[in-house]
Amino acid sequence: MENINGSVPDIPIQEFNEKENAASAENFRRSVDEMVGKVDQLEQRMNEVEHFYSNTSKKQSHTPRGGSIMKDKEKQISSFKRRQQDASRREAAGSRRMQELMRQFGTILRQITQHKWAEPFMEPVDVKGLGLHDYYEVIEKPMDFSTIKNKMEAKDGSGYKHVREICADVRLIFKNAMKYNEERDDVHVMAKTLLGKFEEKWLQLLPKVDEEEKRRKEEETEAQQDMQLAQEAVHAKMAKDLSIELDEVDMQLEELREMVLQKCRKISTEDRKQLGNALTKLSPEDLNKALLIVAQNDPTFQPTATEVELDMNAQSESTLWKLKFFVQDVLHAQGKSPVSIKANNTNTSNLLNNNNKRRREICDALAKSSQKKSKKPS
């Protein structure tokens, strides 16, 4: 979308009638200030919408068109609200399933810890009592069954979140023992034997763990899609609201423009002649634009006819001022002398000398032909 404030024509502040200069200029300035603030807000929101849809388009361009996400898009949208309501239920159900897997894993732990060789691994290694001065140099993370049991029963949120975490710590118990003790040592042999028995029992539970992980991954993907749909819904509403507000801004701009034109003095016969001469200096493209300005105010005028006859004396004051602003902009950009129409006074222009550049741009827009309307977000 084009910049909302866009470029706009020169407002003839200096053309205000002498008696109404101060009051009119102040009212006009206040209206412009309000419009500037409104435009700033619209620009920020528009940038947010454009940024969102730009990122969305990039993500979708990397999604295979034959993928289930693309095929089920309409179905996902229709069931979006229902799935949002079910999100907490799914999370709670997943937590219960994981707790059941941990309970089953607990059965495996009891079988291993009840083995006659499990005693050395039940409590933390008594490093000081056994004189194992190099133990912490060899073993980075000590582990034992009592530590695992305490963590499984923890209620403060520090416990295990996944059964694979418990499995990793059980393996760590035996691998630490095998790492620190020589192969011929009894502790090494006991640890190796118990690890083998544990792996056999773990393989029996593993299919259920794999199934749960697959299910969790699917639910996570679905949750991400729900979040994307929620963001799309929010930004779609924002785009719709912006469209309505842009229409309101267009109407306000039109009202301000008409207010300014009503304050302008009438264009004299000499002014019309100078304006007509200035039109002859335009390029064919710019001349066509000027003719469109005339057509906007005169539905009977045919700017695309083979032969076009433009009677300057037959044009309304509003049309002539719009043509003047347009010609001034074009000729100024080309470095040519703009059409000269003298003002009745210059006092009003001095009132606005301190306006910032942004305000000036908005002021300029108010009296310009509305050939190019701001594009609305689609």
PDB file of N, CA and C in Angstrom, residues 162-246:
ATOM      1  N   HIS A 162       9.035 -35.739  31.172  1.00  0.00           N
ATOM      2  CA  HIS A 162       8.913 -36.761  30.127  1.00  0.00           C
ATOM      3  C   HIS A 162       9.576 -38.039  30.623  1.00  0.00           C
ATOM      4  N   VAL A 163       9.010 -39.159  30.256  1.00  0.00           N
ATOM      5  CA  VAL A 163       9.531 -40.443  30.711  1.00  0.00           C
ATOM      6  C   VAL A 163      10.944 -40.700  30.191  1.00  0.00           C
ATOM      7  N   ARG A 164      11.262 -40.127  29.040  1.00  0.00           N
ATOM      8  CA  ARG A 164      12.617 -40.308  28.508  1.00  0.00           C
ATOM      9  C   ARG A 164      13.677 -39.654  29.417  1.00  0.00           C
ATOM     10  N   GLU A 165      13.289 -38.608  30.139  1.00  0.00           N
ATOM     11  CA  GLU A 165      14.223 -37.973  31.068  1.00  0.00           C
ATOM     12  C   GLU A 165      14.603 -38.950  32.181  1.00  0.00           C
ATOM     13  N   ILE A 166      13.640 -39.742  32.666  1.00  0.00           N
ATOM     14  CA  ILE A 166      13.913 -40.727  33.716  1.00  0.00           C
ATOM     15  C   ILE A 166      14.797 -41.827  33.149  1.00  0.00           C
ATOM     16  N   CYS A 167      14.477 -42.253  31.940  1.00  0.00           N
ATOM     17  CA  CYS A 167      15.261 -43.300  31.291  1.00  0.00           C
ATOM     18  C   CYS A 167      16.722 -42.888  31.173  1.00  0.00           C
ATOM     19  N   ALA A 168      16.957 -41.609  30.788  1.00  0.00           N
ATOM     20  CA  ALA A 168      18.327 -41.119  30.627  1.00  0.00           C
ATOM     21  C   ALA A 168      19.082 -41.146  31.956  1.00  0.00           C
ATOM     22  N   ASP A 169      18.396 -40.816  33.061  1.00  0.00           N
ATOM     23  CA  ASP A 169      19.068 -40.819  34.365  1.00  0.00           C
ATOM     24  C   ASP A 169      19.360 -42.239  34.847  1.00  0.00           C
ATOM     25  N   VAL A 170      18.467 -43.190  34.540  1.00  0.00           N
ATOM     26  CA  VAL A 170      18.735 -44.587  34.916  1.00  0.00           C
ATOM     27  C   VAL A 170      19.984 -45.082  34.188  1.00  0.00           C
ATOM     28  N   ARG A 171      20.055 -44.806  32.923  1.00  0.00           N
ATOM     29  CA  ARG A 171      21.250 -45.208  32.161  1.00  0.00           C
ATOM     30  C   ARG A 171      22.498 -44.555  32.727  1.00  0.00           C
ATOM     31  N   LEU A 172      22.354 -43.285  33.136  1.00  0.00           N
ATOM     32  CA  LEU A 172      23.502 -42.558  33.674  1.00  0.00           C
ATOM     33  C   LEU A 172      24.049 -43.230  34.929  1.00  0.00           C
ATOM     34  N   ILE A 173      23.181 -43.793  35.766  1.00  0.00           N
ATOM     35  CA  ILE A 173      23.629 -44.493  36.985  1.00  0.00           C
ATOM     36  C   ILE A 173      24.628 -45.589  36.627  1.00  0.00           C
ATOM     37  N   PHE A 174      24.223 -46.433  35.681  1.00  0.00           N
ATOM     38  CA  PHE A 174      25.051 -47.589  35.340  1.00  0.00           C
ATOM     39  C   PHE A 174      26.271 -47.193  34.522  1.00  0.00           C
ATOM     40  N   LYS A 175      26.126 -46.213  33.657  1.00  0.00           N
ATOM     41  CA  LYS A 175      27.275 -45.803  32.835  1.00  0.00           C
ATOM     42  C   LYS A 175      28.327 -45.107  33.678  1.00  0.00           C
ATOM     43  N   ASN A 176      27.908 -44.361  34.693  1.00  0.00           N
ATOM     44  CA  ASN A 176      28.883 -43.760  35.609  1.00  0.00           C
ATOM     45  C   ASN A 176      29.701 -44.848  36.316  1.00  0.00           C
ATOM     46  N   ALA A 177      28.998 -45.887  36.799  1.00  0.00           N
ATOM     47  CA  ALA A 177      29.675 -46.977  37.510  1.00  0.00           C
ATOM     48  C   ALA A 177      30.642 -47.708  36.588  1.00  0.00           C
ATOM     49  N   MET A 178      30.217 -47.920  35.334  1.00  0.00           N
ATOM     50  CA  MET A 178      31.073 -48.625  34.369  1.00  0.00           C
ATOM     51  C   MET A 178      32.264 -47.752  33.970  1.00  0.00           C
ATOM     52  N   LYS A 179      32.060 -46.455  33.957  1.00  0.00           N
ATOM     53  CA  LYS A 179      33.138 -45.548  33.571  1.00  0.00           C
ATOM     54  C   LYS A 179      34.199 -45.438  34.661  1.00  0.00           C
ATOM     55  N   TYR A 180      33.769 -45.391  35.930  1.00  0.00           N
ATOM     56  CA  TYR A 180      34.720 -45.173  37.012  1.00  0.00           C
ATOM     57  C   TYR A 180      35.433 -46.464  37.423  1.00  0.00           C
ATOM     58  N   ASN A 181      34.753 -47.601  37.287  1.00  0.00           N
ATOM     59  CA  ASN A 181      35.327 -48.875  37.728  1.00  0.00           C
ATOM     60  C   ASN A 181      35.846 -49.686  36.550  1.00  0.00           C
ATOM     61  N   GLU A 182      36.909 -50.422  36.782  1.00  0.00           N
ATOM     62  CA  GLU A 182      37.500 -51.270  35.749  1.00  0.00           C
ATOM     63  C   GLU A 182      36.532 -52.396  35.377  1.00  0.00           C
ATOM     64  N   GLU A 183      36.679 -52.952  34.173  1.00  0.00           N
ATOM     65  CA  GLU A 183      35.779 -53.996  33.681  1.00  0.00           C
ATOM     66  C   GLU A 183      35.778 -55.231  34.594  1.00  0.00           C
ATOM     67  N   ARG A 184      36.910 -55.519  35.229  1.00  0.00           N
ATOM     68  CA  ARG A 184      36.999 -56.720  36.076  1.00  0.00           C
ATOM     69  C   ARG A 184      36.400 -56.486  37.458  1.00  0.00           C
ATOM     70  N   ASP A 185      36.137 -55.201  37.796  1.00  0.00           N
ATOM     71  CA  ASP A 185      35.587 -54.901  39.128  1.00  0.00           C
ATOM     72  C   ASP A 185      34.144 -55.385  39.229  1.00  0.00           C
ATOM     73  N   ASP A 186      33.750 -55.779  40.415  1.00  0.00           N
ATOM     74  CA  ASP A 186      32.390 -56.281  40.632  1.00  0.00           C
ATOM     75  C   ASP A 186      31.332 -55.214  40.317  1.00  0.00           C
ATOM     76  N   VAL A 187      31.596 -53.972  40.726  1.00  0.00           N
ATOM     77  CA  VAL A 187      30.617 -52.902  40.500  1.00  0.00           C
ATOM     78  C   VAL A 187      30.400 -52.685  38.996  1.00  0.00           C
ATOM     79  N   HIS A 188      31.481 -52.772  38.222  1.00  0.00           N
ATOM     80  CA  HIS A 188      31.365 -52.610  36.768  1.00  0.00           C
ATOM     81  C   HIS A 188      30.489 -53.724  36.183  1.00  0.00           C
ATOM     82  N   VAL A 189      30.751 -54.964  36.591  1.00  0.00           N
ATOM     83  CA  VAL A 189      29.991 -56.110  36.080  1.00  0.00           C
ATOM     84  C   VAL A 189      28.520 -56.001  36.490  1.00  0.00           C
ATOM     85  N   MET A 190      28.267 -55.630  37.733  1.00  0.00           N
ATOM     86  CA  MET A 190      26.899 -55.501  38.225  1.00  0.00           C
ATOM     87  C   MET A 190      26.133 -54.414  37.442  1.00  0.00           C
ATOM     88  N   ALA A 191      26.827 -53.274  37.218  1.00  0.00           N
ATOM     89  CA  ALA A 191      26.194 -52.172  36.489  1.00  0.00           C
ATOM     90  C   ALA A 191      25.879 -52.583  35.052  1.00  0.00           C
ATOM     91  N   LYS A 192      26.808 -53.283  34.403  1.00  0.00           N
ATOM     92  CA  LYS A 192      26.599 -53.711  33.023  1.00  0.00           C
ATOM     93  C   LYS A 192      25.442 -54.696  32.921  1.00  0.00           C
ATOM     94  N   THR A 193      25.354 -55.598  33.887  1.00  0.00           N
ATOM     95  CA  THR A 193      24.275 -56.596  33.885  1.00  0.00           C
ATOM     96  C   THR A 193      22.914 -55.928  34.086  1.00  0.00           C
ATOM     97  N   LEU A 194      22.830 -55.036  35.065  1.00  0.00           N
ATOM     98  CA  LEU A 194      21.560 -54.364  35.329  1.00  0.00           C
ATOM     99  C   LEU A 194      21.144 -53.439  34.178  1.00  0.00           C
ATOM    100  N   LEU A 195      22.120 -52.836  33.526  1.00  0.00           N
ATOM    101  CA  LEU A 195      21.803 -51.977  32.380  1.00  0.00           C
ATOM    102  C   LEU A 195      21.179 -52.802  31.256  1.00  0.00           C
ATOM    103  N   GLY A 196      21.714 -53.998  31.036  1.00  0.00           N
ATOM    104  CA  GLY A 196      21.144 -54.873  30.011  1.00  0.00           C
ATOM    105  C   GLY A 196      19.709 -55.256  30.328  1.00  0.00           C
ATOM    106  N   LYS A 197      19.448 -55.596  31.600  1.00  0.00           N
ATOM    107  CA  LYS A 197      18.082 -55.956  32.005  1.00  0.00           C
ATOM    108  C   LYS A 197      17.136 -54.764  31.852  1.00  0.00           C
ATOM    109  N   PHE A 198      17.660 -53.566  32.195  1.00  0.00           N
ATOM    110  CA  PHE A 198      16.829 -52.359  32.070  1.00  0.00           C
ATOM    111  C   PHE A 198      16.460 -52.099  30.600  1.00  0.00           C
ATOM    112  N   GLU A 199      17.434 -52.227  29.714  1.00  0.00           N
ATOM    113  CA  GLU A 199      17.184 -51.954  28.295  1.00  0.00           C
ATOM    114  C   GLU A 199      16.136 -52.918  27.727  1.00  0.00           C
ATOM    115  N   GLU A 200      16.161 -54.158  28.186  1.00  0.00           N
ATOM    116  CA  GLU A 200      15.171 -55.135  27.721  1.00  0.00           C
ATOM    117  C   GLU A 200      13.756 -54.706  28.125  1.00  0.00           C
ATOM    118  N   LYS A 201      13.605 -54.268  29.355  1.00  0.00           N
ATOM    119  CA  LYS A 201      12.291 -53.850  29.843  1.00  0.00           C
ATOM    120  C   LYS A 201      11.858 -52.517  29.208  1.00  0.00           C
ATOM    121  N   TRP A 202      12.843 -51.641  28.973  1.00  0.00           N
ATOM    122  CA  TRP A 202      12.535 -50.354  28.336  1.00  0.00           C
ATOM    123  C   TRP A 202      12.006 -50.553  26.908  1.00  0.00           C
ATOM    124  N   LEU A 203      12.537 -51.528  26.204  1.00  0.00           N
ATOM    125  CA  LEU A 203      12.080 -51.817  24.843  1.00  0.00           C
ATOM    126  C   LEU A 203      10.610 -52.217  24.808  1.00  0.00           C
ATOM    127  N   GLN A 204      10.122 -52.775  25.880  1.00  0.00           N
ATOM    128  CA  GLN A 204       8.707 -53.171  25.937  1.00  0.00           C
ATOM    129  C   GLN A 204       7.790 -51.946  26.076  1.00  0.00           C
ATOM    130  N   LEU A 205       8.314 -50.920  26.738  1.00  0.00           N
ATOM    131  CA  LEU A 205       7.522 -49.704  26.932  1.00  0.00           C
ATOM    132  C   LEU A 205       7.702 -48.700  25.786  1.00  0.00           C
ATOM    133  N   LEU A 206       8.798 -48.827  25.061  1.00  0.00           N
ATOM    134  CA  LEU A 206       9.165 -47.840  24.041  1.00  0.00           C
ATOM    135  C   LEU A 206       8.078 -47.585  22.983  1.00  0.00           C
ATOM    136  N   PRO A 207       7.374 -48.611  22.453  1.00  0.00           N
ATOM    137  CA  PRO A 207       6.320 -48.327  21.449  1.00  0.00           C
ATOM    138  C   PRO A 207       5.263 -47.357  21.949  1.00  0.00           C
ATOM    139  N   LYS A 208       4.878 -47.491  23.223  1.00  0.00           N
ATOM    140  CA  LYS A 208       3.886 -46.577  23.787  1.00  0.00           C
ATOM    141  C   LYS A 208       4.455 -45.154  23.890  1.00  0.00           C
ATOM    142  N   VAL A 209       5.745 -45.072  24.230  1.00  0.00           N
ATOM    143  CA  VAL A 209       6.397 -43.759  24.320  1.00  0.00           C
ATOM    144  C   VAL A 209       6.446 -43.103  22.944  1.00  0.00           C
ATOM    145  N   ASP A 210       6.822 -43.893  21.921  1.00  0.00           N
ATOM    146  CA  ASP A 210       6.877 -43.364  20.553  1.00  0.00           C
ATOM    147  C   ASP A 210       5.506 -42.882  20.091  1.00  0.00           C
ATOM    148  N   GLU A 211       4.472 -43.643  20.418  1.00  0.00           N
ATOM    149  CA  GLU A 211       3.113 -43.274  20.025  1.00  0.00           C
ATOM    150  C   GLU A 211       2.688 -41.963  20.679  1.00  0.00           C
ATOM    151  N   GLU A 212       3.029 -41.801  21.958  1.00  0.00           N
ATOM    152  CA  GLU A 212       2.683 -40.572  22.669  1.00  0.00           C
ATOM    153  C   GLU A 212       3.440 -39.376  22.093  1.00  0.00           C
ATOM    154  N   GLU A 213       4.706 -39.574  21.765  1.00  0.00           N
ATOM    155  CA  GLU A 213       5.489 -38.480  21.193  1.00  0.00           C
ATOM    156  C   GLU A 213       4.942 -38.061  19.830  1.00  0.00           C
ATOM    157  N   LYS A 214       4.522 -39.029  19.027  1.00  0.00           N
ATOM    158  CA  LYS A 214       3.920 -38.717  17.731  1.00  0.00           C
ATOM    159  C   LYS A 214       2.635 -37.922  17.919  1.00  0.00           C
ATOM    160  N   ARG A 215       1.842 -38.334  18.887  1.00  0.00           N
ATOM    161  CA  ARG A 215       0.582 -37.647  19.156  1.00  0.00           C
ATOM    162  C   ARG A 215       0.835 -36.227  19.650  1.00  0.00           C
ATOM    163  N   ARG A 216       1.827 -36.067  20.506  1.00  0.00           N
ATOM    164  CA  ARG A 216       2.163 -34.734  21.016  1.00  0.00           C
ATOM    165  C   ARG A 216       2.635 -33.818  19.891  1.00  0.00           C
ATOM    166  N   LYS A 217       3.411 -34.372  18.981  1.00  0.00           N
ATOM    167  CA  LYS A 217       3.907 -33.576  17.856  1.00  0.00           C
ATOM    168  C   LYS A 217       2.746 -33.103  16.980  1.00  0.00           C
ATOM    169  N   GLU A 218       1.781 -33.987  16.751  1.00  0.00           N
ATOM    170  CA  GLU A 218       0.607 -33.610  15.953  1.00  0.00           C
ATOM    171  C   GLU A 218      -0.196 -32.518  16.648  1.00  0.00           C
ATOM    172  N   GLU A 219      -0.365 -32.651  17.962  1.00  0.00           N
ATOM    173  CA  GLU A 219      -1.123 -31.649  18.705  1.00  0.00           C
ATOM    174  C   GLU A 219      -0.378 -30.317  18.754  1.00  0.00           C
ATOM    175  N   GLU A 220       0.949 -30.381  18.832  1.00  0.00           N
ATOM    176  CA  GLU A 220       1.739 -29.152  18.828  1.00  0.00           C
ATOM    177  C   GLU A 220       1.605 -28.438  17.483  1.00  0.00           C
ATOM    178  N   THR A 221       1.636 -29.225  16.389  1.00  0.00           N
ATOM    179  CA  THR A 221       1.454 -28.638  15.061  1.00  0.00           C
ATOM    180  C   THR A 221       0.078 -27.995  14.944  1.00  0.00           C
ATOM    181  N   GLU A 222      -0.930 -28.686  15.469  1.00  0.00           N
ATOM    182  CA  GLU A 222      -2.294 -28.164  15.432  1.00  0.00           C
ATOM    183  C   GLU A 222      -2.399 -26.876  16.256  1.00  0.00           C
ATOM    184  N   ALA A 223      -1.722 -26.846  17.403  1.00  0.00           N
ATOM    185  CA  ALA A 223      -1.755 -25.646  18.248  1.00  0.00           C
ATOM    186  C   ALA A 223      -1.096 -24.467  17.536  1.00  0.00           C
ATOM    187  N   GLN A 224       0.002 -24.736  16.822  1.00  0.00           N
ATOM    188  CA  GLN A 224       0.675 -23.683  16.067  1.00  0.00           C
ATOM    189  C   GLN A 224      -0.231 -23.149  14.959  1.00  0.00           C
ATOM    190  N   GLN A 225      -0.965 -24.060  14.323  1.00  0.00           N
ATOM    191  CA  GLN A 225      -1.898 -23.642  13.279  1.00  0.00           C
ATOM    192  C   GLN A 225      -3.024 -22.799  13.876  1.00  0.00           C
ATOM    193  N   ASP A 226      -3.483 -23.197  15.067  1.00  0.00           N
ATOM    194  CA  ASP A 226      -4.523 -22.428  15.743  1.00  0.00           C
ATOM    195  C   ASP A 226      -4.036 -21.009  16.032  1.00  0.00           C
ATOM    196  N   MET A 227      -2.785 -20.910  16.491  1.00  0.00           N
ATOM    197  CA  MET A 227      -2.217 -19.603  16.791  1.00  0.00           C
ATOM    198  C   MET A 227      -2.127 -18.761  15.530  1.00  0.00           C
ATOM    199  N   GLN A 228      -1.715 -19.396  14.409  1.00  0.00           N
ATOM    200  CA  GLN A 228      -1.626 -18.687  13.139  1.00  0.00           C
ATOM    201  C   GLN A 228      -3.002 -18.187  12.704  1.00  0.00           C
ATOM    202  N   LEU A 229      -4.017 -19.039  12.848  1.00  0.00           N
ATOM    203  CA  LEU A 229      -5.376 -18.653  12.471  1.00  0.00           C
ATOM    204  C   LEU A 229      -5.881 -17.511  13.352  1.00  0.00           C
ATOM    205  N   ALA A 230      -5.520 -17.566  14.635  1.00  0.00           N
ATOM    206  CA  ALA A 230      -5.935 -16.496  15.545  1.00  0.00           C
ATOM    207  C   ALA A 230      -5.305 -15.171  15.125  1.00  0.00           C
ATOM    208  N   GLN A 231      -4.029 -15.223  14.760  1.00  0.00           N
ATOM    209  CA  GLN A 231      -3.346 -14.009  14.316  1.00  0.00           C
ATOM    210  C   GLN A 231      -3.944 -13.503  13.010  1.00  0.00           C
ATOM    211  N   GLU A 232      -4.282 -14.423  12.117  1.00  0.00           N
ATOM    212  CA  GLU A 232      -4.901 -14.020  10.859  1.00  0.00           C
ATOM    213  C   GLU A 232      -6.247 -13.349  11.110  1.00  0.00           C
ATOM    214  N   ALA A 233      -7.014 -13.899  12.049  1.00  0.00           N
ATOM    215  CA  ALA A 233      -8.321 -13.315  12.364  1.00  0.00           C
ATOM    216  C   ALA A 233      -8.170 -11.904  12.923  1.00  0.00           C
ATOM    217  N   VAL A 234      -7.179 -11.729  13.814  1.00  0.00           N
ATOM    218  CA  VAL A 234      -6.945 -10.413  14.408  1.00  0.00           C
ATOM    219  C   VAL A 234      -6.540  -9.402  13.347  1.00  0.00           C
ATOM    220  N   HIS A 235      -5.608  -9.802  12.463  1.00  0.00           N
ATOM    221  CA  HIS A 235      -5.116  -8.868  11.457  1.00  0.00           C
ATOM    222  C   HIS A 235      -6.130  -8.642  10.340  1.00  0.00           C
ATOM    223  N   ALA A 236      -6.971  -9.632  10.099  1.00  0.00           N
ATOM    224  CA  ALA A 236      -8.038  -9.436   9.114  1.00  0.00           C
ATOM    225  C   ALA A 236      -9.014  -8.370   9.614  1.00  0.00           C
ATOM    226  N   LYS A 237      -9.360  -8.448  10.902  1.00  0.00           N
ATOM    227  CA  LYS A 237     -10.248  -7.436  11.486  1.00  0.00           C
ATOM    228  C   LYS A 237      -9.572  -6.066  11.487  1.00  0.00           C
ATOM    229  N   MET A 238      -8.256  -6.054  11.790  1.00  0.00           N
ATOM    230  CA  MET A 238      -7.525  -4.797  11.792  1.00  0.00           C
ATOM    231  C   MET A 238      -7.525  -4.175  10.401  1.00  0.00           C
ATOM    232  N   ALA A 239      -7.345  -5.033   9.368  1.00  0.00           N
ATOM    233  CA  ALA A 239      -7.347  -4.537   7.993  1.00  0.00           C
ATOM    234  C   ALA A 239      -8.717  -3.982   7.617  1.00  0.00           C
ATOM    235  N   LYS A 240      -9.767  -4.667   8.073  1.00  0.00           N
ATOM    236  CA  LYS A 240     -11.123  -4.201   7.783  1.00  0.00           C
ATOM    237  C   LYS A 240     -11.385  -2.855   8.460  1.00  0.00           C
ATOM    238  N   ASP A 241     -10.969  -2.748   9.717  1.00  0.00           N
ATOM    239  CA  ASP A 241     -11.148  -1.488  10.439  1.00  0.00           C
ATOM    240  C   ASP A 241     -10.359  -0.362   9.776  1.00  0.00           C
ATOM    241  N   LEU A 242      -9.143  -0.689   9.305  1.00  0.00           N
ATOM    242  CA  LEU A 242      -8.323   0.314   8.633  1.00  0.00           C
ATOM    243  C   LEU A 242      -8.997   0.806   7.363  1.00  0.00           C
ATOM    244  N   SER A 243      -9.624  -0.119   6.645  1.00  0.00           N
ATOM    245  CA  SER A 243     -10.318   0.256   5.416  1.00  0.00           C
ATOM    246  C   SER A 243     -11.421   1.268   5.700  1.00  0.00           C
ATOM    247  N   ILE A 244     -12.163   1.014   6.783  1.00  0.00           N
ATOM    248  CA  ILE A 244     -13.244   1.935   7.157  1.00  0.00           C
ATOM    249  C   ILE A 244     -12.666   3.293   7.567  1.00  0.00           C
ATOM    250  N   GLU A 245     -11.605   3.267   8.358  1.00  0.00           N
ATOM    251  CA  GLU A 245     -11.011   4.516   8.823  1.00  0.00           C
ATOM    252  C   GLU A 245     -10.381   5.295   7.681  1.00  0.00           C
ATOM    253  N   LEU A 246      -9.825   4.585   6.691  1.00  0.00           N
ATOM    254  CA  LEU A 246      -9.254   5.275   5.534  1.00  0.00           C
ATOM    255  C   LEU A 246     -10.345   5.990   4.750  1.00  0.00           C
TER     256      LEU A 246
END
